mmCIF file with all atom_site columns, C-alpha atoms in Angstrom:
data_model
loop_
_atom_site.group_PDB
_atom_site.id
_atom_site.type_symbol
_atom_site.label_atom_id
_atom_site.label_alt_id
_atom_site.label_comp_id
_atom_site.label_asym_id
_atom_site.label_entity_id
_atom_site.label_seq_id
_atom_site.pdbx_PDB_ins_code
_atom_site.Cartn_x
_atom_site.Cartn_y
_atom_site.Cartn_z
_atom_site.occupancy
_atom_site.B_iso_or_equiv
_atom_site.pdbx_formal_charge
_atom_site.auth_seq_id
_atom_site.auth_comp_id
_atom_site.auth_asym_id
_atom_site.auth_atom_id
_atom_site.pdbx_PDB_model_num
ATOM 1   C CA . MET A 1 1   ? 11.702  -3.380  -7.132  1.00 50.00 ? 1   MET A CA 1
ATOM 2   C CA . SER A 1 2   ? 13.882  -2.241  -10.000 1.00 54.00 ? 2   SER A CA 1
ATOM 3   C CA . GLY A 1 3   ? 16.705  0.262   -10.411 1.00 55.00 ? 3   GLY A CA 1
ATOM 4   C CA . THR A 1 4   ? 19.797  1.187   -12.387 1.00 58.00 ? 4   THR A CA 1
ATOM 5   C CA . ALA A 1 5   ? 23.266  -0.004  -11.439 1.00 57.00 ? 5   ALA A CA 1
ATOM 6   C CA . GLU A 1 6   ? 26.348  2.251   -11.583 1.00 67.00 ? 6   GLU A CA 1
ATOM 7   C CA . ASN A 1 7   ? 27.261  0.686   -14.910 1.00 67.00 ? 7   ASN A CA 1
ATOM 8   C CA . GLY A 1 8   ? 23.930  1.868   -16.372 1.00 66.00 ? 8   GLY A CA 1
ATOM 9   C CA . ARG A 1 9   ? 22.373  -1.558  -16.532 1.00 74.00 ? 9   ARG A CA 1
ATOM 10  C CA . GLU A 1 10  ? 18.881  -2.032  -15.136 1.00 72.00 ? 10  GLU A CA 1
ATOM 11  C CA . PHE A 1 11  ? 18.332  -4.595  -12.446 1.00 61.00 ? 11  PHE A CA 1
ATOM 12  C CA . SER A 1 12  ? 15.410  -5.901  -10.473 1.00 62.00 ? 12  SER A CA 1
ATOM 13  C CA . VAL A 1 13  ? 15.251  -7.346  -7.023  1.00 57.00 ? 13  VAL A CA 1
ATOM 14  C CA . VAL A 1 14  ? 13.049  -10.380 -6.756  1.00 60.00 ? 14  VAL A CA 1
ATOM 15  C CA . GLY A 1 15  ? 11.587  -11.015 -3.332  1.00 63.00 ? 15  GLY A CA 1
ATOM 16  C CA . PRO A 1 16  ? 11.001  -14.462 -1.948  1.00 66.00 ? 16  PRO A CA 1
ATOM 17  C CA . PRO A 1 17  ? 8.150   -16.380 -3.581  1.00 78.00 ? 17  PRO A CA 1
ATOM 18  C CA . ARG A 1 18  ? 4.795   -16.131 -1.870  1.00 87.00 ? 18  ARG A CA 1
ATOM 19  C CA . PRO A 1 19  ? 2.506   -19.025 -0.984  1.00 93.00 ? 19  PRO A CA 1
ATOM 20  C CA . THR A 1 20  ? -0.696  -19.134 -3.045  1.00 94.00 ? 20  THR A CA 1
ATOM 21  C CA . LEU A 1 21  ? -4.193  -19.120 -1.609  1.00 95.00 ? 21  LEU A CA 1
ATOM 22  C CA . THR A 1 22  ? -7.478  -19.483 -3.499  1.00 96.00 ? 22  THR A CA 1
ATOM 23  C CA . ALA A 1 23  ? -11.099 -20.173 -2.559  1.00 97.00 ? 23  ALA A CA 1
ATOM 24  C CA . SER A 1 24  ? -13.727 -22.323 -4.253  1.00 97.00 ? 24  SER A CA 1
ATOM 25  C CA . ASN A 1 25  ? -16.039 -19.290 -4.157  1.00 97.00 ? 25  ASN A CA 1
ATOM 26  C CA . TYR A 1 26  ? -15.472 -15.698 -3.080  1.00 98.00 ? 26  TYR A CA 1
ATOM 27  C CA . THR A 1 27  ? -19.130 -14.713 -2.542  1.00 97.00 ? 27  THR A CA 1
ATOM 28  C CA . ILE A 1 28  ? -21.434 -17.057 -0.642  1.00 96.00 ? 28  ILE A CA 1
ATOM 29  C CA . ASP A 1 29  ? -24.769 -17.142 1.170   1.00 96.00 ? 29  ASP A CA 1
ATOM 30  C CA . TRP A 1 30  ? -24.968 -16.896 4.959   1.00 95.00 ? 30  TRP A CA 1
ATOM 31  C CA . GLY A 1 31  ? -24.150 -20.297 6.492   1.00 93.00 ? 31  GLY A CA 1
ATOM 32  C CA . ASP A 1 32  ? -22.390 -21.697 3.392   1.00 94.00 ? 32  ASP A CA 1
ATOM 33  C CA . THR A 1 33  ? -18.812 -22.960 3.440   1.00 94.00 ? 33  THR A CA 1
ATOM 34  C CA . VAL A 1 34  ? -15.961 -22.579 0.975   1.00 96.00 ? 34  VAL A CA 1
ATOM 35  C CA . THR A 1 35  ? -12.896 -24.685 0.377   1.00 96.00 ? 35  THR A CA 1
ATOM 36  C CA . LEU A 1 36  ? -9.556  -22.925 0.677   1.00 96.00 ? 36  LEU A CA 1
ATOM 37  C CA . THR A 1 37  ? -6.662  -24.286 -1.391  1.00 96.00 ? 37  THR A CA 1
ATOM 38  C CA . TRP A 1 38  ? -3.069  -23.338 -0.644  1.00 95.00 ? 38  TRP A CA 1
ATOM 39  C CA . GLY A 1 39  ? 0.303   -24.090 -2.131  1.00 93.00 ? 39  GLY A CA 1
ATOM 40  C CA . ALA A 1 40  ? 3.742   -23.179 -0.842  1.00 90.00 ? 40  ALA A CA 1
ATOM 41  C CA . PHE A 1 41  ? 6.942   -22.149 -2.551  1.00 84.00 ? 41  PHE A CA 1
ATOM 42  C CA . PRO A 1 42  ? 9.856   -24.580 -2.977  1.00 82.00 ? 42  PRO A CA 1
ATOM 43  C CA . ASP A 1 43  ? 11.703  -25.375 0.253   1.00 82.00 ? 43  ASP A CA 1
ATOM 44  C CA . ALA A 1 44  ? 8.789   -24.333 2.502   1.00 86.00 ? 44  ALA A CA 1
ATOM 45  C CA . GLY A 1 45  ? 8.738   -26.365 5.706   1.00 85.00 ? 45  GLY A CA 1
ATOM 46  C CA . SER A 1 46  ? 5.149   -25.842 6.898   1.00 89.00 ? 46  SER A CA 1
ATOM 47  C CA . CYS A 1 47  ? 2.084   -23.646 6.340   1.00 90.00 ? 47  CYS A CA 1
ATOM 48  C CA . GLN A 1 48  ? -0.581  -22.383 8.747   1.00 90.00 ? 48  GLN A CA 1
ATOM 49  C CA . PHE A 1 49  ? -3.614  -20.117 8.629   1.00 88.00 ? 49  PHE A CA 1
ATOM 50  C CA . GLY A 1 50  ? -3.872  -17.387 11.232  1.00 78.00 ? 50  GLY A CA 1
ATOM 51  C CA . GLY A 1 51  ? -5.490  -18.909 14.286  1.00 69.00 ? 51  GLY A CA 1
ATOM 52  C CA . ASN A 1 52  ? -5.073  -22.335 12.630  1.00 65.00 ? 52  ASN A CA 1
ATOM 53  C CA . THR A 1 53  ? -8.498  -21.955 11.016  1.00 78.00 ? 53  THR A CA 1
ATOM 54  C CA . PRO A 1 54  ? -9.012  -24.006 8.975   1.00 83.00 ? 54  PRO A CA 1
ATOM 55  C CA . PRO A 1 55  ? -6.363  -26.448 10.191  1.00 81.00 ? 55  PRO A CA 1
ATOM 56  C CA . THR A 1 56  ? -3.541  -27.243 7.738   1.00 83.00 ? 56  THR A CA 1
ATOM 57  C CA . SER A 1 57  ? -1.619  -29.712 9.924   1.00 85.00 ? 57  SER A CA 1
ATOM 58  C CA . GLY A 1 58  ? 1.434   -27.861 8.625   1.00 87.00 ? 58  GLY A CA 1
ATOM 59  C CA . ALA A 1 59  ? 0.985   -29.236 5.088   1.00 91.00 ? 59  ALA A CA 1
ATOM 60  C CA . THR A 1 60  ? 2.642   -27.114 2.420   1.00 91.00 ? 60  THR A CA 1
ATOM 61  C CA . THR A 1 61  ? -0.175  -27.826 -0.051  1.00 93.00 ? 61  THR A CA 1
ATOM 62  C CA . GLY A 1 62  ? -3.754  -28.859 0.427   1.00 93.00 ? 62  GLY A CA 1
ATOM 63  C CA . ASN A 1 63  ? -7.317  -27.755 0.813   1.00 94.00 ? 63  ASN A CA 1
ATOM 64  C CA . ALA A 1 64  ? -9.721  -27.454 3.707   1.00 93.00 ? 64  ALA A CA 1
ATOM 65  C CA . PRO A 1 65  ? -13.311 -26.292 4.261   1.00 94.00 ? 65  PRO A CA 1
ATOM 66  C CA . THR A 1 66  ? -13.883 -23.116 6.251   1.00 92.00 ? 66  THR A CA 1
ATOM 67  C CA . GLY A 1 67  ? -17.021 -24.296 8.012   1.00 91.00 ? 67  GLY A CA 1
ATOM 68  C CA . PRO A 1 68  ? -20.241 -22.253 7.883   1.00 93.00 ? 68  PRO A CA 1
ATOM 69  C CA . LEU A 1 69  ? -19.568 -18.513 7.556   1.00 93.00 ? 69  LEU A CA 1
ATOM 70  C CA . ALA A 1 70  ? -21.818 -15.774 8.949   1.00 92.00 ? 70  ALA A CA 1
ATOM 71  C CA . ASN A 1 71  ? -19.811 -12.652 8.089   1.00 93.00 ? 71  ASN A CA 1
ATOM 72  C CA . ASN A 1 72  ? -17.253 -11.433 5.574   1.00 95.00 ? 72  ASN A CA 1
ATOM 73  C CA . THR A 1 73  ? -14.000 -13.185 6.428   1.00 94.00 ? 73  THR A CA 1
ATOM 74  C CA . ASN A 1 74  ? -10.363 -12.600 5.442   1.00 94.00 ? 74  ASN A CA 1
ATOM 75  C CA . TYR A 1 75  ? -7.870  -15.440 5.086   1.00 95.00 ? 75  TYR A CA 1
ATOM 76  C CA . MET A 1 76  ? -4.115  -15.569 4.624   1.00 94.00 ? 76  MET A CA 1
ATOM 77  C CA . VAL A 1 77  ? -1.777  -18.535 4.824   1.00 94.00 ? 77  VAL A CA 1
ATOM 78  C CA . THR A 1 78  ? 1.754   -18.241 6.214   1.00 92.00 ? 78  THR A CA 1
ATOM 79  C CA . CYS A 1 79  ? 4.467   -20.646 5.156   1.00 91.00 ? 79  CYS A CA 1
ATOM 80  C CA . ALA A 1 80  ? 7.847   -21.018 6.830   1.00 89.00 ? 80  ALA A CA 1
ATOM 81  C CA . SER A 1 81  ? 11.227  -21.760 5.328   1.00 83.00 ? 81  SER A CA 1
ATOM 82  C CA . GLY A 1 82  ? 13.976  -21.930 7.919   1.00 81.00 ? 82  GLY A CA 1
ATOM 83  C CA . MET A 1 83  ? 13.803  -18.687 9.917   1.00 84.00 ? 83  MET A CA 1
ATOM 84  C CA . LEU A 1 84  ? 11.702  -16.947 7.263   1.00 85.00 ? 84  LEU A CA 1
ATOM 85  C CA . SER A 1 85  ? 7.873   -16.768 7.348   1.00 89.00 ? 85  SER A CA 1
ATOM 86  C CA . ILE A 1 86  ? 6.126   -15.568 4.225   1.00 90.00 ? 86  ILE A CA 1
ATOM 87  C CA . ASP A 1 87  ? 2.430   -14.645 3.935   1.00 92.00 ? 87  ASP A CA 1
ATOM 88  C CA . SER A 1 88  ? 0.217   -15.254 0.937   1.00 93.00 ? 88  SER A CA 1
ATOM 89  C CA . LEU A 1 89  ? -1.759  -12.362 -0.455  1.00 93.00 ? 89  LEU A CA 1
ATOM 90  C CA . PRO A 1 90  ? -4.953  -12.078 1.611   1.00 94.00 ? 90  PRO A CA 1
ATOM 91  C CA . ILE A 1 91  ? -8.313  -13.125 0.185   1.00 96.00 ? 91  ILE A CA 1
ATOM 92  C CA . THR A 1 92  ? -11.780 -12.071 1.319   1.00 96.00 ? 92  THR A CA 1
ATOM 93  C CA . ILE A 1 93  ? -14.883 -14.234 1.338   1.00 96.00 ? 93  ILE A CA 1
ATOM 94  C CA . THR A 1 94  ? -17.978 -12.036 1.064   1.00 97.00 ? 94  THR A CA 1
ATOM 95  C CA . VAL A 1 95  ? -21.029 -13.419 2.874   1.00 96.00 ? 95  VAL A CA 1
ATOM 96  C CA . ARG A 1 96  ? -24.456 -12.282 1.684   1.00 95.00 ? 96  ARG A CA 1
ATOM 97  C CA . GLN A 1 97  ? -26.801 -11.822 4.627   1.00 93.00 ? 97  GLN A CA 1
ATOM 98  C CA . PRO A 1 98  ? -30.213 -13.569 4.693   1.00 94.00 ? 98  PRO A CA 1
ATOM 99  C CA . PHE A 1 99  ? -33.197 -11.729 3.276   1.00 94.00 ? 99  PHE A CA 1
ATOM 100 C CA . VAL A 1 100 ? -36.726 -12.897 4.037   1.00 94.00 ? 100 VAL A CA 1
ATOM 101 C CA . ASN A 1 101 ? -38.909 -12.329 0.985   1.00 95.00 ? 101 ASN A CA 1
ATOM 102 C CA . VAL A 1 102 ? -41.949 -14.091 2.477   1.00 96.00 ? 102 VAL A CA 1
ATOM 103 C CA . PHE A 1 103 ? -42.768 -15.550 5.868   1.00 96.00 ? 103 PHE A CA 1
ATOM 104 C CA . SER A 1 104 ? -46.482 -15.852 6.486   1.00 96.00 ? 104 SER A CA 1
ATOM 105 C CA . ALA A 1 105 ? -49.252 -17.939 7.983   1.00 96.00 ? 105 ALA A CA 1
ATOM 106 C CA . VAL A 1 106 ? -52.570 -17.752 6.111   1.00 96.00 ? 106 VAL A CA 1
ATOM 107 C CA . PRO A 1 107 ? -55.078 -17.511 7.587   1.00 96.00 ? 107 PRO A CA 1
ATOM 108 C CA . ASN A 1 108 ? -53.697 -16.006 10.767  1.00 95.00 ? 108 ASN A CA 1
ATOM 109 C CA . ARG A 1 109 ? -56.971 -16.519 12.672  1.00 95.00 ? 109 ARG A CA 1
ATOM 110 C CA . VAL A 1 110 ? -58.535 -19.976 12.819  1.00 95.00 ? 110 VAL A CA 1
ATOM 111 C CA . ALA A 1 111 ? -60.946 -21.936 14.982  1.00 94.00 ? 111 ALA A CA 1
ATOM 112 C CA . SER A 1 112 ? -59.288 -24.498 17.235  1.00 94.00 ? 112 SER A CA 1
ATOM 113 C CA . GLY A 1 113 ? -58.429 -27.469 15.052  1.00 94.00 ? 113 GLY A CA 1
ATOM 114 C CA . GLY A 1 114 ? -58.341 -25.268 11.955  1.00 95.00 ? 114 GLY A CA 1
ATOM 115 C CA . LYS A 1 115 ? -55.579 -25.207 9.371   1.00 96.00 ? 115 LYS A CA 1
ATOM 116 C CA . THR A 1 116 ? -53.090 -22.501 8.463   1.00 97.00 ? 116 THR A CA 1
ATOM 117 C CA . THR A 1 117 ? -50.510 -22.573 5.689   1.00 97.00 ? 117 THR A CA 1
ATOM 118 C CA . VAL A 1 118 ? -47.050 -21.447 6.751   1.00 97.00 ? 118 VAL A CA 1
ATOM 119 C CA . LYS A 1 119 ? -45.082 -20.194 3.737   1.00 97.00 ? 119 LYS A CA 1
ATOM 120 C CA . TRP A 1 120 ? -41.453 -19.070 3.407   1.00 97.00 ? 120 TRP A CA 1
ATOM 121 C CA . ASP A 1 121 ? -39.122 -17.701 0.744   1.00 96.00 ? 121 ASP A CA 1
ATOM 122 C CA . ILE A 1 122 ? -35.626 -16.708 1.883   1.00 96.00 ? 122 ILE A CA 1
ATOM 123 C CA . SER A 1 123 ? -32.684 -15.481 -0.203  1.00 95.00 ? 123 SER A CA 1
ATOM 124 C CA . ASN A 1 124 ? -28.969 -15.532 0.666   1.00 95.00 ? 124 ASN A CA 1
ATOM 125 C CA . ALA A 1 125 ? -29.128 -18.272 3.314   1.00 95.00 ? 125 ALA A CA 1
ATOM 126 C CA . ALA A 1 126 ? -27.908 -21.874 3.329   1.00 94.00 ? 126 ALA A CA 1
ATOM 127 C CA . THR A 1 127 ? -29.991 -23.040 6.296   1.00 93.00 ? 127 THR A CA 1
ATOM 128 C CA . CYS A 1 128 ? -32.762 -21.669 8.499   1.00 95.00 ? 128 CYS A CA 1
ATOM 129 C CA . THR A 1 129 ? -35.158 -23.076 11.087  1.00 95.00 ? 129 THR A CA 1
ATOM 130 C CA . ILE A 1 130 ? -38.768 -22.489 12.015  1.00 96.00 ? 130 ILE A CA 1
ATOM 131 C CA . THR A 1 131 ? -39.849 -23.023 15.602  1.00 96.00 ? 131 THR A CA 1
ATOM 132 C CA . ARG A 1 132 ? -43.457 -23.570 16.636  1.00 96.00 ? 132 ARG A CA 1
ATOM 133 C CA . ASN A 1 133 ? -44.273 -22.228 20.103  1.00 96.00 ? 133 ASN A CA 1
ATOM 134 C CA . GLY A 1 134 ? -40.567 -22.361 20.960  1.00 94.00 ? 134 GLY A CA 1
ATOM 135 C CA . ASP A 1 135 ? -39.980 -25.950 19.800  1.00 96.00 ? 135 ASP A CA 1
ATOM 136 C CA . ASN A 1 136 ? -37.951 -26.843 16.709  1.00 95.00 ? 136 ASN A CA 1
ATOM 137 C CA . TRP A 1 137 ? -40.492 -27.490 13.980  1.00 97.00 ? 137 TRP A CA 1
ATOM 138 C CA . GLN A 1 138 ? -39.036 -27.240 10.465  1.00 96.00 ? 138 GLN A CA 1
ATOM 139 C CA . PRO A 1 139 ? -35.349 -27.295 9.502   1.00 96.00 ? 139 PRO A CA 1
ATOM 140 C CA . LEU A 1 140 ? -34.946 -25.486 6.176   1.00 96.00 ? 140 LEU A CA 1
ATOM 141 C CA . THR A 1 141 ? -32.152 -26.023 3.655   1.00 94.00 ? 141 THR A CA 1
ATOM 142 C CA . LYS A 1 142 ? -31.337 -24.170 0.467   1.00 94.00 ? 142 LYS A CA 1
ATOM 143 C CA . SER A 1 143 ? -32.286 -25.887 -2.766  1.00 91.00 ? 143 SER A CA 1
ATOM 144 C CA . GLY A 1 144 ? -30.738 -24.079 -5.690  1.00 89.00 ? 144 GLY A CA 1
ATOM 145 C CA . THR A 1 145 ? -30.454 -20.374 -4.943  1.00 89.00 ? 145 THR A CA 1
ATOM 146 C CA . SER A 1 146 ? -33.056 -19.931 -2.187  1.00 94.00 ? 146 SER A CA 1
ATOM 147 C CA . ILE A 1 147 ? -35.057 -21.586 0.566   1.00 96.00 ? 147 ILE A CA 1
ATOM 148 C CA . THR A 1 148 ? -38.719 -21.807 -0.396  1.00 97.00 ? 148 THR A CA 1
ATOM 149 C CA . GLY A 1 149 ? -41.662 -23.898 0.671   1.00 96.00 ? 149 GLY A CA 1
ATOM 150 C CA . SER A 1 150 ? -44.877 -24.153 2.607   1.00 97.00 ? 150 SER A CA 1
ATOM 151 C CA . ILE A 1 151 ? -46.602 -26.543 4.976   1.00 97.00 ? 151 ILE A CA 1
ATOM 152 C CA . VAL A 1 152 ? -50.158 -26.876 6.264   1.00 98.00 ? 152 VAL A CA 1
ATOM 153 C CA . ASP A 1 153 ? -50.408 -27.008 10.044  1.00 97.00 ? 153 ASP A CA 1
ATOM 154 C CA . ILE A 1 154 ? -53.353 -27.788 12.322  1.00 97.00 ? 154 ILE A CA 1
ATOM 155 C CA . VAL A 1 155 ? -53.651 -25.185 15.063  1.00 96.00 ? 155 VAL A CA 1
ATOM 156 C CA . THR A 1 156 ? -55.342 -25.978 18.379  1.00 95.00 ? 156 THR A CA 1
ATOM 157 C CA . ILE A 1 157 ? -53.926 -23.153 20.520  1.00 95.00 ? 157 ILE A CA 1
ATOM 158 C CA . LYS A 1 158 ? -52.510 -19.693 19.854  1.00 95.00 ? 158 LYS A CA 1
ATOM 159 C CA . THR A 1 159 ? -49.367 -20.515 17.906  1.00 96.00 ? 159 THR A CA 1
ATOM 160 C CA . THR A 1 160 ? -46.197 -18.516 17.273  1.00 96.00 ? 160 THR A CA 1
ATOM 161 C CA . TYR A 1 161 ? -43.982 -19.536 14.374  1.00 96.00 ? 161 TYR A CA 1
ATOM 162 C CA . ALA A 1 162 ? -40.487 -18.030 14.431  1.00 95.00 ? 162 ALA A CA 1
ATOM 163 C CA . LEU A 1 163 ? -38.124 -18.063 11.453  1.00 95.00 ? 163 LEU A CA 1
ATOM 164 C CA . THR A 1 164 ? -34.418 -17.926 12.299  1.00 94.00 ? 164 THR A CA 1
ATOM 165 C CA . CYS A 1 165 ? -31.800 -17.599 9.547   1.00 90.00 ? 165 CYS A CA 1
ATOM 166 C CA . SER A 1 166 ? -29.198 -15.594 11.391  1.00 79.00 ? 166 SER A CA 1
ATOM 167 C CA . PRO A 1 167 ? -28.929 -13.845 14.710  1.00 74.00 ? 167 PRO A CA 1
ATOM 168 C CA . THR A 1 168 ? -32.315 -12.300 13.856  1.00 77.00 ? 168 THR A CA 1
ATOM 169 C CA . THR A 1 169 ? -35.637 -14.048 14.351  1.00 85.00 ? 169 THR A CA 1
ATOM 170 C CA . GLN A 1 170 ? -38.886 -13.112 12.638  1.00 87.00 ? 170 GLN A CA 1
ATOM 171 C CA . PRO A 1 171 ? -42.064 -14.285 14.423  1.00 89.00 ? 171 PRO A CA 1
ATOM 172 C CA . ILE A 1 172 ? -45.645 -14.603 13.156  1.00 89.00 ? 172 ILE A CA 1
ATOM 173 C CA . VAL A 1 173 ? -48.649 -15.468 15.313  1.00 91.00 ? 173 VAL A CA 1
ATOM 174 C CA . VAL A 1 174 ? -51.763 -17.464 14.468  1.00 89.00 ? 174 VAL A CA 1
ATOM 175 C CA . ASN A 1 175 ? -54.598 -16.646 16.848  1.00 89.00 ? 175 ASN A CA 1
ATOM 176 C CA . ILE A 1 176 ? -57.480 -18.890 17.769  1.00 83.00 ? 176 ILE A CA 1
ATOM 177 C CA . VAL A 1 177 ? -60.903 -17.415 17.084  1.00 84.00 ? 177 VAL A CA 1
ATOM 178 C CA . PRO A 1 178 ? -63.166 -17.914 20.094  1.00 79.00 ? 178 PRO A CA 1
ATOM 179 C CA . SER A 1 179 ? -65.941 -20.379 19.397  1.00 68.00 ? 179 SER A CA 1
ATOM 180 C CA . PHE A 1 180 ? -69.467 -19.519 20.438  1.00 62.00 ? 180 PHE A CA 1
ATOM 181 C CA . ILE A 1 181 ? -72.203 -22.005 21.187  1.00 57.00 ? 181 ILE A CA 1
ATOM 182 C CA . GLU A 1 182 ? -75.733 -20.966 20.347  1.00 60.00 ? 182 GLU A CA 1
ATOM 183 C CA . PHE A 1 183 ? -78.486 -21.788 22.803  1.00 57.00 ? 183 PHE A CA 1
#
């Protein structure tokens, strides 16, 4: 804030210094983590994040991982000096939500004991899983900018593969073609 004193001289009022807060990345994929780095002003006694997440242990400088993030999240660190608590400027971490480009099983009809190729290509996700008939089957992890791959599976019964990258699950079914015996 600035103003003019009665003697005509300009003056400015300087508020207390703010703690600093930065992130290793401000836009991430679903399930990724970022590292928050904070620094306090001189004479600060302790610093905390709202809800103590991530924990600072009161340290006036440091860094800490957020843990996997699923949604856009705001952070602010508060540092204390005597009776005064001062907040940093808030920062926002933007979380891109998973997008399934491909999730398929080809062919989707096989004779018992036949093979199908399960293929996946997912953007904006750090980790996903594929279940096979309700059981964990393939853990998937991002390599580079996406999660891509395929695997050949032998199918002996009707099989449902379900891809989960977020609260949403996308299933595909491979049916068994009835076998006929000629007489």
